[in-house]
Coordinates of C-alpha atoms in Angstrom, one line a residue:
Chain A
M14 CA 90.3 101.4 70.5
D15 CA 90.4 104.8 69.0
R16 CA 92.0 106.7 71.8
I17 CA 93.1 106.9 75.4
L18 CA 92.6 110.0 77.5
V19 CA 95.3 110.6 80.1
C20 CA 94.8 113.2 82.8
L21 CA 97.9 115.2 83.8
K22 CA 97.8 117.3 87.0
R23 CA 100.3 120.1 87.6
A24 CA 101.7 119.5 91.0
V25 CA 104.6 120.5 93.2
D26 CA 107.6 118.5 92.1
Y27 CA 108.3 115.2 93.8
N28 CA 111.7 116.4 95.1
V29 CA 110.5 119.6 96.7
R30 CA 110.3 119.6 100.5
I31 CA 107.2 121.7 101.0
R32 CA 106.9 124.2 103.8
V33 CA 103.7 125.5 105.5
M34 CA 103.1 129.3 105.5
S35 CA 103.5 130.8 109.0
D36 CA 100.0 132.2 109.0
G37 CA 98.5 128.8 108.4
S38 CA 96.9 129.8 105.1
G39 CA 98.5 127.1 103.0
V40 CA 101.8 125.7 101.8
I41 CA 104.4 127.8 100.0
T42 CA 104.2 127.3 96.3
D43 CA 105.8 130.6 95.1
G44 CA 109.0 129.8 93.2
V45 CA 108.6 126.1 93.8
K46 CA 109.3 123.7 90.9
M47 CA 106.2 122.3 89.4
S48 CA 105.9 119.0 87.5
V49 CA 103.5 116.5 86.2
N50 CA 102.1 114.5 89.1
P51 CA 104.3 111.4 89.0
F52 CA 101.4 108.9 89.2
D53 CA 99.9 110.7 86.1
E54 CA 103.2 110.4 84.3
I55 CA 103.1 106.6 84.9
A56 CA 99.6 106.6 83.5
L57 CA 100.8 108.4 80.4
E58 CA 103.7 106.1 79.9
E59 CA 101.3 103.1 80.0
A60 CA 99.1 104.7 77.4
L61 CA 102.0 105.4 75.1
R62 CA 103.1 101.8 75.4
I63 CA 99.6 100.6 74.5
R64 CA 99.8 102.8 71.4
E65 CA 103.2 101.5 70.5
K66 CA 101.8 98.0 70.6
G67 CA 99.1 99.1 68.1
E68 CA 96.2 98.8 70.5
T69 CA 95.1 102.4 70.3
E70 CA 95.3 105.0 67.6
E71 CA 95.8 108.1 69.7
V72 CA 96.8 109.3 73.2
V73 CA 95.3 112.6 74.3
V74 CA 96.4 114.4 77.4
V75 CA 94.0 116.5 79.4
G76 CA 94.9 119.2 81.9
I77 CA 92.6 121.3 84.1
G78 CA 93.7 124.6 85.6
A79 CA 95.2 128.0 84.9
D80 CA 97.3 128.7 81.8
D81 CA 100.5 127.4 83.5
C82 CA 99.2 123.9 83.4
Q83 CA 99.9 124.0 79.7
Q84 CA 103.6 123.4 80.7
Q85 CA 102.7 120.0 81.9
L86 CA 100.6 119.3 78.9
R87 CA 103.6 120.2 76.7
T88 CA 105.7 117.7 78.8
G89 CA 103.0 115.1 78.1
L90 CA 103.3 115.9 74.4
A91 CA 107.1 115.7 74.5
M92 CA 106.8 112.2 76.1
G93 CA 104.8 111.2 73.1
A94 CA 101.1 112.1 73.5
D95 CA 99.5 113.1 70.2
R96 CA 97.5 116.1 71.3
A97 CA 96.4 118.0 74.4
I98 CA 93.2 119.5 75.7
H99 CA 93.4 122.3 78.3
V100 CA 90.3 123.0 80.4
R101 CA 91.0 126.5 81.6
T102 CA 89.9 127.6 85.0
E103 CA 91.4 129.8 87.7
D104 CA 89.5 128.0 90.5
A105 CA 91.1 125.3 92.6
L106 CA 88.6 122.5 91.9
E107 CA 87.6 119.6 94.1
P108 CA 87.9 116.0 92.8
L109 CA 84.2 115.7 92.2
D110 CA 84.2 118.7 89.8
I111 CA 87.3 117.4 88.1
A112 CA 85.5 114.2 87.6
R113 CA 82.4 116.0 86.2
I114 CA 84.6 117.9 83.8
L115 CA 86.4 114.7 82.6
V116 CA 83.0 113.0 82.0
Q117 CA 82.1 115.9 79.7
V118 CA 85.4 115.6 77.9
A119 CA 84.8 111.8 77.6
E120 CA 81.4 112.5 76.0
T121 CA 83.1 114.3 73.2
E122 CA 86.3 112.2 72.8
K123 CA 84.7 108.8 73.4
P124 CA 87.9 107.2 74.7
G125 CA 88.4 103.4 75.3
L126 CA 90.3 104.1 78.4
I127 CA 90.8 107.1 80.7
M128 CA 94.0 106.8 82.6
L129 CA 95.3 108.8 85.5
G130 CA 97.4 108.5 88.7
K131 CA 95.9 106.8 91.7
Q132 CA 96.5 110.1 93.6
A133 CA 98.2 113.4 93.2
I134 CA 101.1 114.0 95.5
D135 CA 99.8 117.4 96.7
G136 CA 96.3 116.8 98.0
D137 CA 96.7 113.0 98.4
N138 CA 93.0 112.6 97.9
N139 CA 93.0 109.4 95.8
Q140 CA 89.4 110.1 94.6
T141 CA 89.3 111.5 91.1
G142 CA 89.5 108.2 89.1
Q143 CA 86.9 106.5 91.2
M144 CA 84.5 109.5 91.1
L145 CA 85.0 109.7 87.3
A146 CA 84.2 106.0 86.9
A147 CA 81.0 106.4 89.0
L148 CA 79.7 109.4 87.1
W149 CA 80.7 107.9 83.7
G150 CA 78.9 104.7 84.8
R151 CA 81.9 102.6 83.8
P152 CA 84.3 100.1 85.5
Q153 CA 87.3 101.3 87.5
A154 CA 90.6 99.5 88.1
T155 CA 92.5 101.4 90.7
F156 CA 96.1 101.1 92.0
V157 CA 97.0 99.1 88.8
S158 CA 100.4 97.5 88.5
K159 CA 99.7 95.5 85.3
L160 CA 97.2 96.1 82.5
T161 CA 96.5 93.7 79.6
L162 CA 94.0 94.6 76.9
F163 CA 91.8 92.0 75.0
G164 CA 89.8 94.1 72.6
T165 CA 86.6 94.9 74.4
T166 CA 87.8 93.8 77.8
A167 CA 90.9 94.1 80.0
T168 CA 92.5 92.5 83.0
A169 CA 94.1 94.6 85.6
V170 CA 96.4 93.6 88.4
R171 CA 95.8 95.8 91.4
E172 CA 98.1 96.5 94.3
V173 CA 95.9 95.9 97.4
D174 CA 96.6 95.4 101.1
A175 CA 96.2 91.6 100.7
G176 CA 98.7 91.4 97.8
L177 CA 97.9 91.5 94.1
E178 CA 94.2 91.3 93.0
T179 CA 93.2 90.6 89.4
I180 CA 90.0 91.9 88.0
E181 CA 88.4 91.7 84.5
I182 CA 86.7 94.8 83.2
D183 CA 84.7 95.7 80.2
L184 CA 85.8 98.7 78.2
P185 CA 85.6 101.7 78.2
A186 CA 87.0 102.0 81.7
V187 CA 89.0 104.1 84.1
I188 CA 92.4 103.0 85.1
T189 CA 94.4 104.6 88.0
S190 CA 98.1 103.8 88.1
D191 CA 100.3 102.6 90.9
L192 CA 104.0 103.1 91.1
R193 CA 105.1 99.7 89.8
L194 CA 103.0 99.9 86.6
N195 CA 106.1 101.0 84.6
E196 CA 109.0 103.4 84.7
P197 CA 108.3 106.5 82.6
R198 CA 110.6 107.4 79.7
Y199 CA 112.9 110.4 79.8
V200 CA 112.0 113.2 77.5
K201 CA 114.7 114.0 74.9
M202 CA 115.4 117.5 73.6
P203 CA 114.2 116.9 70.0
D204 CA 110.9 115.7 71.5
I205 CA 110.5 118.9 73.4
M206 CA 110.9 120.9 70.2
K207 CA 108.5 118.6 68.4
A208 CA 105.9 119.0 71.2
K209 CA 105.7 122.7 70.6
R210 CA 104.1 122.0 67.2
K211 CA 101.6 119.4 68.4
P212 CA 98.0 120.5 68.7
L213 CA 96.8 121.9 72.0
S214 CA 93.1 123.0 72.2
T215 CA 91.5 124.9 75.0
T216 CA 88.0 124.9 76.4
D217 CA 86.5 126.2 79.6
L218 CA 83.9 125.2 82.3
E219 CA 81.2 127.3 80.7
K220 CA 81.5 125.5 77.4
L221 CA 81.4 122.2 79.2
G222 CA 78.4 123.2 81.3
I223 CA 80.1 122.8 84.6
T224 CA 79.6 125.1 87.6
P225 CA 82.1 124.2 90.3
E226 CA 81.1 124.2 93.9
A227 CA 83.1 124.6 97.2
R228 CA 81.9 121.7 99.2
V229 CA 84.9 121.4 101.5
S230 CA 86.6 124.5 102.8
V231 CA 90.2 124.4 104.1
L232 CA 90.2 126.3 107.4
Q233 CA 93.9 125.9 108.3
T234 CA 97.1 124.4 107.2
E235 CA 99.8 123.5 109.8
P236 CA 103.0 121.6 109.9
P237 CA 102.8 118.0 111.3
Q238 CA 104.0 117.1 114.8
T239 CA 107.5 116.0 114.5
R240 CA 109.1 113.1 116.3
Q241 CA 112.0 114.0 118.6
K242 CA 115.4 112.6 117.6
G243 CA 116.3 109.9 120.0
K244 CA 119.5 108.4 121.2
I245 CA 122.2 106.5 119.4
V246 CA 123.3 103.3 121.1
A247 CA 126.8 101.7 120.8
D248 CA 125.9 98.1 120.0
A249 CA 123.3 95.3 119.9
A250 CA 123.5 94.7 123.7
E251 CA 122.8 98.3 124.5
L252 CA 119.9 98.3 122.0
I253 CA 118.3 95.3 123.7
A254 CA 118.8 96.9 127.1
E255 CA 117.0 100.0 126.0
L256 CA 114.1 97.9 124.6
K257 CA 113.9 95.9 127.8
Q258 CA 113.8 99.1 129.8
K259 CA 110.8 100.3 127.7
G260 CA 109.2 96.9 128.2
L261 CA 109.5 96.1 124.5
A262 CA 111.8 93.1 124.6
Chain B
M96 CA 70.4 114.7 114.2
G97 CA 72.3 112.4 112.1
R98 CA 73.7 108.9 112.2
I99 CA 76.9 107.3 111.0
L100 CA 77.2 104.3 108.7
I101 CA 80.5 102.4 108.6
I102 CA 81.3 100.1 105.7
A103 CA 82.8 96.9 107.0
E104 CA 86.0 95.6 105.4
H105 CA 86.1 91.8 105.5
D106 CA 87.2 88.7 103.5
G107 CA 83.9 86.9 103.8
E108 CA 84.9 85.2 107.0
Q109 CA 86.8 87.7 109.2
L110 CA 86.0 91.3 109.9
N111 CA 89.2 93.3 109.2
P112 CA 90.5 95.3 112.2
S113 CA 90.3 98.4 110.1
T114 CA 86.5 98.4 110.8
A115 CA 87.0 98.6 114.5
R116 CA 89.4 101.5 114.0
C117 CA 86.7 103.3 112.0
L118 CA 84.4 102.7 114.9
S119 CA 86.9 104.5 117.3
C120 CA 86.9 107.4 114.9
A121 CA 83.0 107.4 114.9
G122 CA 83.2 107.7 118.6
E123 CA 84.8 111.1 118.2
F124 CA 81.6 112.6 116.7
S125 CA 79.2 114.1 119.2
G126 CA 75.7 112.7 119.6
L127 CA 75.8 110.4 116.5
E128 CA 74.9 106.7 116.7
C129 CA 76.7 104.3 114.5
D130 CA 75.7 101.4 112.3
I131 CA 77.9 99.0 110.4
A132 CA 77.0 97.7 106.9
V133 CA 78.2 94.2 106.0
L134 CA 78.0 93.4 102.3
A135 CA 78.8 89.8 101.7
K136 CA 77.6 86.6 100.0
D137 CA 76.8 85.1 103.4
G138 CA 77.5 87.7 106.1
Q139 CA 76.5 85.9 109.2
R140 CA 79.9 85.4 110.7
V141 CA 81.2 88.8 109.9
C142 CA 78.0 90.4 111.2
E143 CA 78.4 88.6 114.5
Q144 CA 81.9 90.0 114.8
A145 CA 80.7 93.5 113.9
A146 CA 77.8 93.4 116.3
A147 CA 80.2 92.5 119.2
L148 CA 82.2 95.8 118.8
D149 CA 81.6 98.3 121.5
G150 CA 79.5 101.3 120.3
V151 CA 77.6 99.7 117.5
R152 CA 73.9 100.4 117.4
Q153 CA 73.0 98.0 114.6
V154 CA 74.7 95.9 112.0
I155 CA 73.0 95.9 108.6
R156 CA 73.5 92.6 106.8
V157 CA 73.2 92.7 103.0
D158 CA 73.6 89.3 101.5
N159 CA 73.9 89.0 97.8
D160 CA 75.9 86.6 95.5
A161 CA 77.3 89.6 93.8
N162 CA 78.9 90.6 97.1
E163 CA 81.2 87.6 97.3
H164 CA 84.2 89.7 96.5
A165 CA 84.5 93.4 97.3
L166 CA 84.2 95.2 94.0
A167 CA 83.7 98.9 94.3
A168 CA 81.5 99.2 91.2
V169 CA 79.2 96.6 92.7
Q170 CA 79.2 97.8 96.3
A171 CA 78.9 101.5 95.6
P172 CA 75.3 101.6 94.4
Q173 CA 74.2 99.5 97.3
L174 CA 75.9 101.8 99.8
A175 CA 74.7 104.9 98.1
K176 CA 71.2 103.5 98.6
L177 CA 71.8 102.6 102.3
A178 CA 73.3 106.1 102.9
E179 CA 70.0 107.7 102.4
N180 CA 69.3 107.1 106.1
Y181 CA 72.6 108.5 107.3
S182 CA 74.3 111.9 107.7
H183 CA 77.8 110.4 107.7
V184 CA 79.4 107.5 105.8
L185 CA 82.8 106.2 106.9
G186 CA 85.2 103.5 105.7
P187 CA 88.8 102.7 106.3
S188 CA 91.6 104.4 104.3
T189 CA 92.9 101.0 103.3
T190 CA 93.0 99.9 99.6
F191 CA 89.5 98.6 100.1
G192 CA 88.0 101.9 101.4
K193 CA 90.1 104.1 99.0
D194 CA 88.7 102.2 96.1
L195 CA 85.1 102.2 97.2
L196 CA 84.2 105.4 99.1
P197 CA 85.0 108.0 96.4
R198 CA 82.7 106.0 94.1
V199 CA 80.0 106.2 96.8
A200 CA 80.5 109.9 97.3
A201 CA 80.2 110.6 93.5
L202 CA 77.0 108.6 93.3
L203 CA 75.7 110.8 96.2
G204 CA 77.0 113.9 94.5
V205 CA 79.1 114.9 97.5
A206 CA 82.8 115.4 98.3
Q207 CA 84.9 112.9 100.2
V208 CA 87.3 113.7 103.1
S209 CA 90.2 111.4 102.7
D210 CA 92.4 110.0 105.6
I211 CA 90.6 111.6 108.5
M212 CA 93.1 111.6 111.4
S213 CA 91.0 113.7 113.8
V214 CA 87.4 114.7 114.2
L215 CA 87.2 118.3 115.5
A216 CA 83.5 118.7 115.1
N217 CA 80.8 116.7 113.3
Y218 CA 81.6 118.5 110.0
R219 CA 85.2 119.5 110.7
F220 CA 88.2 117.2 110.4
Q221 CA 92.0 117.1 110.2
R222 CA 93.8 115.2 107.4
P223 CA 97.3 115.0 106.0
I224 CA 98.4 116.4 102.6
F225 CA 101.7 116.3 100.8
A226 CA 102.6 112.9 102.2
G227 CA 102.0 114.1 105.7
N228 CA 104.2 117.1 105.4
A229 CA 101.2 119.4 106.2
I230 CA 98.0 118.9 108.1
V231 CA 94.8 120.6 107.0
T232 CA 91.7 121.4 108.9
V233 CA 88.7 121.0 106.5
E234 CA 85.0 121.7 106.9
V235 CA 82.2 120.0 105.0
R236 CA 79.0 121.9 104.3
E237 CA 76.3 120.8 106.8
Q238 CA 73.7 120.4 104.0
D239 CA 75.9 117.6 102.5
K240 CA 76.4 114.1 103.7
V241 CA 79.9 113.5 105.0
V242 CA 81.7 110.7 103.2
G243 CA 85.1 110.0 104.6
T244 CA 87.9 107.5 104.8
V245 CA 89.5 107.0 108.2
R246 CA 93.3 107.0 108.5
T247 CA 93.4 103.8 110.5
A248 CA 96.9 104.3 112.0
S249 CA 95.4 107.3 113.9
Y250 CA 92.9 105.2 115.8
A251 CA 93.0 102.2 118.1
T252 CA 90.7 99.3 117.5
A253 CA 87.3 99.7 119.3
A254 CA 86.9 97.2 122.2
G255 CA 84.6 94.2 122.1
G256 CA 81.7 93.6 124.5
G257 CA 79.1 95.3 122.3
S258 CA 75.7 93.8 121.5
G259 CA 74.4 95.5 118.4
A260 CA 71.3 94.1 116.7
I261 CA 71.7 92.4 113.3
E262 CA 69.2 93.4 110.8
T263 CA 69.0 91.8 107.3
Q264 CA 68.2 94.1 104.5
A265 CA 67.6 93.6 100.8
I266 CA 68.7 96.6 98.7
D267 CA 66.8 97.1 95.5
V268 CA 69.3 98.6 93.1
E269 CA 70.6 97.5 89.7
L270 CA 74.1 96.1 90.0
P271 CA 76.6 96.3 87.1
D272 CA 78.3 93.1 85.7
H273 CA 81.0 95.1 83.9
T274 CA 83.6 94.3 86.6
R275 CA 84.5 90.7 87.5
Y276 CA 86.8 89.4 90.2
V277 CA 89.4 87.0 89.0
G278 CA 91.7 86.3 92.0
T279 CA 94.1 87.5 94.6
S280 CA 97.7 86.3 95.2
G281 CA 99.1 87.3 98.5
S282 CA 102.3 86.4 100.0
D283 CA 102.1 83.7 102.6
A284 CA 102.5 85.3 106.0
G285 CA 104.1 82.1 107.3
G286 CA 102.0 82.3 110.5
R287 CA 103.4 85.8 111.3
P288 CA 101.0 88.5 112.6
D289 CA 99.3 90.8 110.2
L290 CA 101.4 93.9 109.2
Q291 CA 98.6 96.4 109.8
S292 CA 97.7 95.3 113.3
A293 CA 100.9 93.8 114.7
A294 CA 102.4 95.1 117.9
V295 CA 105.9 94.7 116.6
V296 CA 107.1 95.2 113.0
I297 CA 110.5 94.6 111.6
S298 CA 111.2 96.1 108.1
G299 CA 114.1 95.6 105.8
G300 CA 115.4 97.9 103.1
R301 CA 117.6 97.8 100.0
A302 CA 120.7 97.3 102.1
L303 CA 119.6 93.6 102.6
G304 CA 120.9 93.2 99.0
S305 CA 118.9 90.1 97.9
E306 CA 115.8 88.1 98.5
E307 CA 118.0 85.4 100.1
N308 CA 119.5 87.9 102.6
F309 CA 116.0 89.1 103.4
K310 CA 115.5 85.8 105.3
L311 CA 117.5 87.4 108.1
I312 CA 114.6 89.8 108.6
Y313 CA 112.1 86.9 108.8
Q314 CA 114.3 85.1 111.3
L315 CA 114.6 88.1 113.6
A316 CA 110.8 88.7 113.2
D317 CA 110.1 85.2 114.3
R318 CA 112.2 85.7 117.4
L319 CA 110.2 88.7 118.4
G320 CA 106.8 87.5 117.1
A321 CA 106.8 90.4 114.7
A322 CA 105.3 91.1 111.4
V323 CA 107.6 91.8 108.4
G324 CA 107.6 95.0 106.5
A325 CA 109.8 96.5 103.8
S326 CA 110.7 99.7 102.1
R327 CA 109.6 100.5 98.6
A328 CA 113.2 100.1 97.4
A329 CA 113.2 96.5 98.8
V330 CA 109.9 95.7 97.1
D331 CA 111.0 97.3 93.8
A332 CA 114.2 95.3 93.9
G333 CA 112.1 92.1 94.2
Y334 CA 113.4 91.1 97.7
I335 CA 109.8 90.8 99.0
A336 CA 106.2 91.1 97.8
N337 CA 104.3 94.4 97.5
D338 CA 101.9 93.6 100.4
H339 CA 104.8 94.1 102.8
Q340 CA 105.5 97.7 101.7
V341 CA 105.3 100.2 104.5
G342 CA 105.0 103.9 103.6
Q343 CA 102.9 106.5 101.8
T344 CA 102.1 104.2 98.9
G345 CA 102.1 101.0 100.9
K346 CA 100.7 100.5 104.4
I347 CA 100.5 103.1 107.0
I348 CA 101.0 101.4 110.4
A349 CA 101.2 102.2 114.1
P350 CA 102.9 99.3 115.9
D351 CA 104.2 99.6 119.5
L352 CA 107.7 98.9 118.2
Y353 CA 109.0 99.4 114.7
I354 CA 112.5 98.3 113.7
A355 CA 113.9 99.6 110.4
I356 CA 116.9 97.7 109.2
G357 CA 118.9 98.9 106.3
I358 CA 116.3 101.5 105.4
S359 CA 117.5 105.1 104.7
G360 CA 114.2 106.7 105.7
A361 CA 112.9 108.4 102.6
I362 CA 110.0 110.7 103.5
Q363 CA 107.5 108.4 101.9
H364 CA 108.6 105.6 104.2
V365 CA 108.6 107.7 107.3
T366 CA 105.1 108.8 106.5
G367 CA 104.0 105.2 107.0
I368 CA 105.5 104.8 110.5
K369 CA 105.1 108.2 112.2
D370 CA 102.5 106.9 114.6
A371 CA 104.6 104.0 115.8
G372 CA 105.2 103.9 119.6
T373 CA 109.0 103.4 119.4
I374 CA 111.1 103.5 116.3
V375 CA 114.4 101.7 116.2
A376 CA 116.8 102.3 113.2
I377 CA 119.8 100.1 112.3
N378 CA 121.8 101.5 109.4
K379 CA 125.5 101.7 108.5
D380 CA 125.1 105.3 107.3
A381 CA 125.1 107.6 110.4
D382 CA 123.6 110.4 108.3
A383 CA 120.6 108.4 107.1
P384 CA 117.4 110.4 107.6
I385 CA 115.8 107.5 109.4
F386 CA 117.9 108.5 112.5
E387 CA 116.1 111.8 112.6
V388 CA 112.9 110.1 113.6
A389 CA 114.3 107.0 115.4
D390 CA 113.9 106.8 119.2
I391 CA 116.9 104.4 119.3
G392 CA 119.5 104.3 116.6
L393 CA 122.3 101.9 116.0
V394 CA 125.0 102.7 113.4
G395 CA 126.6 99.6 112.0
D396 CA 126.5 96.7 109.5
L397 CA 123.2 94.9 109.6
F398 CA 124.9 91.6 108.7
T399 CA 126.8 91.6 112.0
I400 CA 124.1 93.3 114.1
I401 CA 121.2 90.9 113.2
P402 CA 123.0 87.8 114.4
E403 CA 124.1 89.6 117.6
L404 CA 120.5 90.6 118.2
E405 CA 119.3 87.0 117.6
K406 CA 121.8 85.7 120.2
L407 CA 120.7 88.3 122.8
L408 CA 117.0 87.8 122.3

């Protein structure tokens, strides 16, 4: 295939313990470390491995958001993507509009695969890939832990509640990655320098003909109810006694 | 007034308990009747089980050879068509529902509310974000259909004793053949209860050290009639298959009793067990974060504690 599109979302870093604003208006993101959504990073790693096997010519990363999402696109270029597309918007978009944008990008780029994380670790929606596949009218393989290409088709092993499900799909298709698909490579310093010279083009919603909508409004954000720390018992016998008292053993 | 459609999860023979949990969620809406759609090759048995759930108005049976296996690309156009008669479409937030419902929502041109944990009003819901570290209240526009996945651990299974009617429907939509089912390999549960609906779950972590040692967890589980779970670290290390993983990227469960053995308690794991009745933690590291959420903690070496527990049980 000519190319693979990989979507990279700028998200709060995996290691950050987020806090909710005291007025309930959202979570605190000021001064918080931002990174590529880890599931998207896994999707990119897989695309790069496919290119390294000679099964695609080009890997193109796509980011949607304000100018600062170019940082994550540069990270993607440093990992090894060939070029980047930044769809500039100041709006916080819902998954359906993200999917609509990606369909427009796909119309121009004509990728053999669009790959992205199964979910972003901020909103935890787990929707964008499926919505994109629906609007694009193409197959989806979600929660993928193994992907094998056979020219015009592919087999995907999916992590499902019942175990591992294998499906066969025609290409082009949308793939969403699960954690065990691969372990992403570390970016080396010379690659970061090289990434600065790789092409990054920008476009916007108007050029793509997309008018976003606010279909779901967030009224309030609050911290979760926390469990109370319980008691520490001395040994197995005391543990069993506690469970018996609660009627659990 | 509207009406709710629930998408049944099943394996062709048995209705998955996630469907009955969705029905409990549907009961939190005010003044909306609820139907269940069963898409199958031959849905008779599953429809009978669905019709027996308390609170079901009607079960819609859609038989089609293409529905032998649940493929989102095949089911979504059928459900989008069925949804024309409903104001709300719900499915479980299991891998089945997560795969399918967003595809339905996109075909309908509407948003999806993922992981509904509470219904505050017919268009207003609570859901977790940031791996459960924050809870948001969201509202869907009343002009739109609501498409949502239900966080099954937040709801009990609806009771039986219902007597919904079963209505067979043929849906006239074109179905794609670009997605084909090949097979599923699951780990043999060995007669143990299902992880997602078991009353007692015993999970092992990386501290077990090997696939061989993980047998200790199975033995203890059999003593208690428990299902077996695992941390992501234990699955990544190859001690046990992925379908046993408990946590944010595995299964989110709410057993009466959860026993975590040799699990440090990473936030992603804790997210999956927050709704458990009683959490027991056994770990040799007294500072392990699992003790912050455990009702009963025991600090010590699991290789001495497990045999002691077996003797006492």
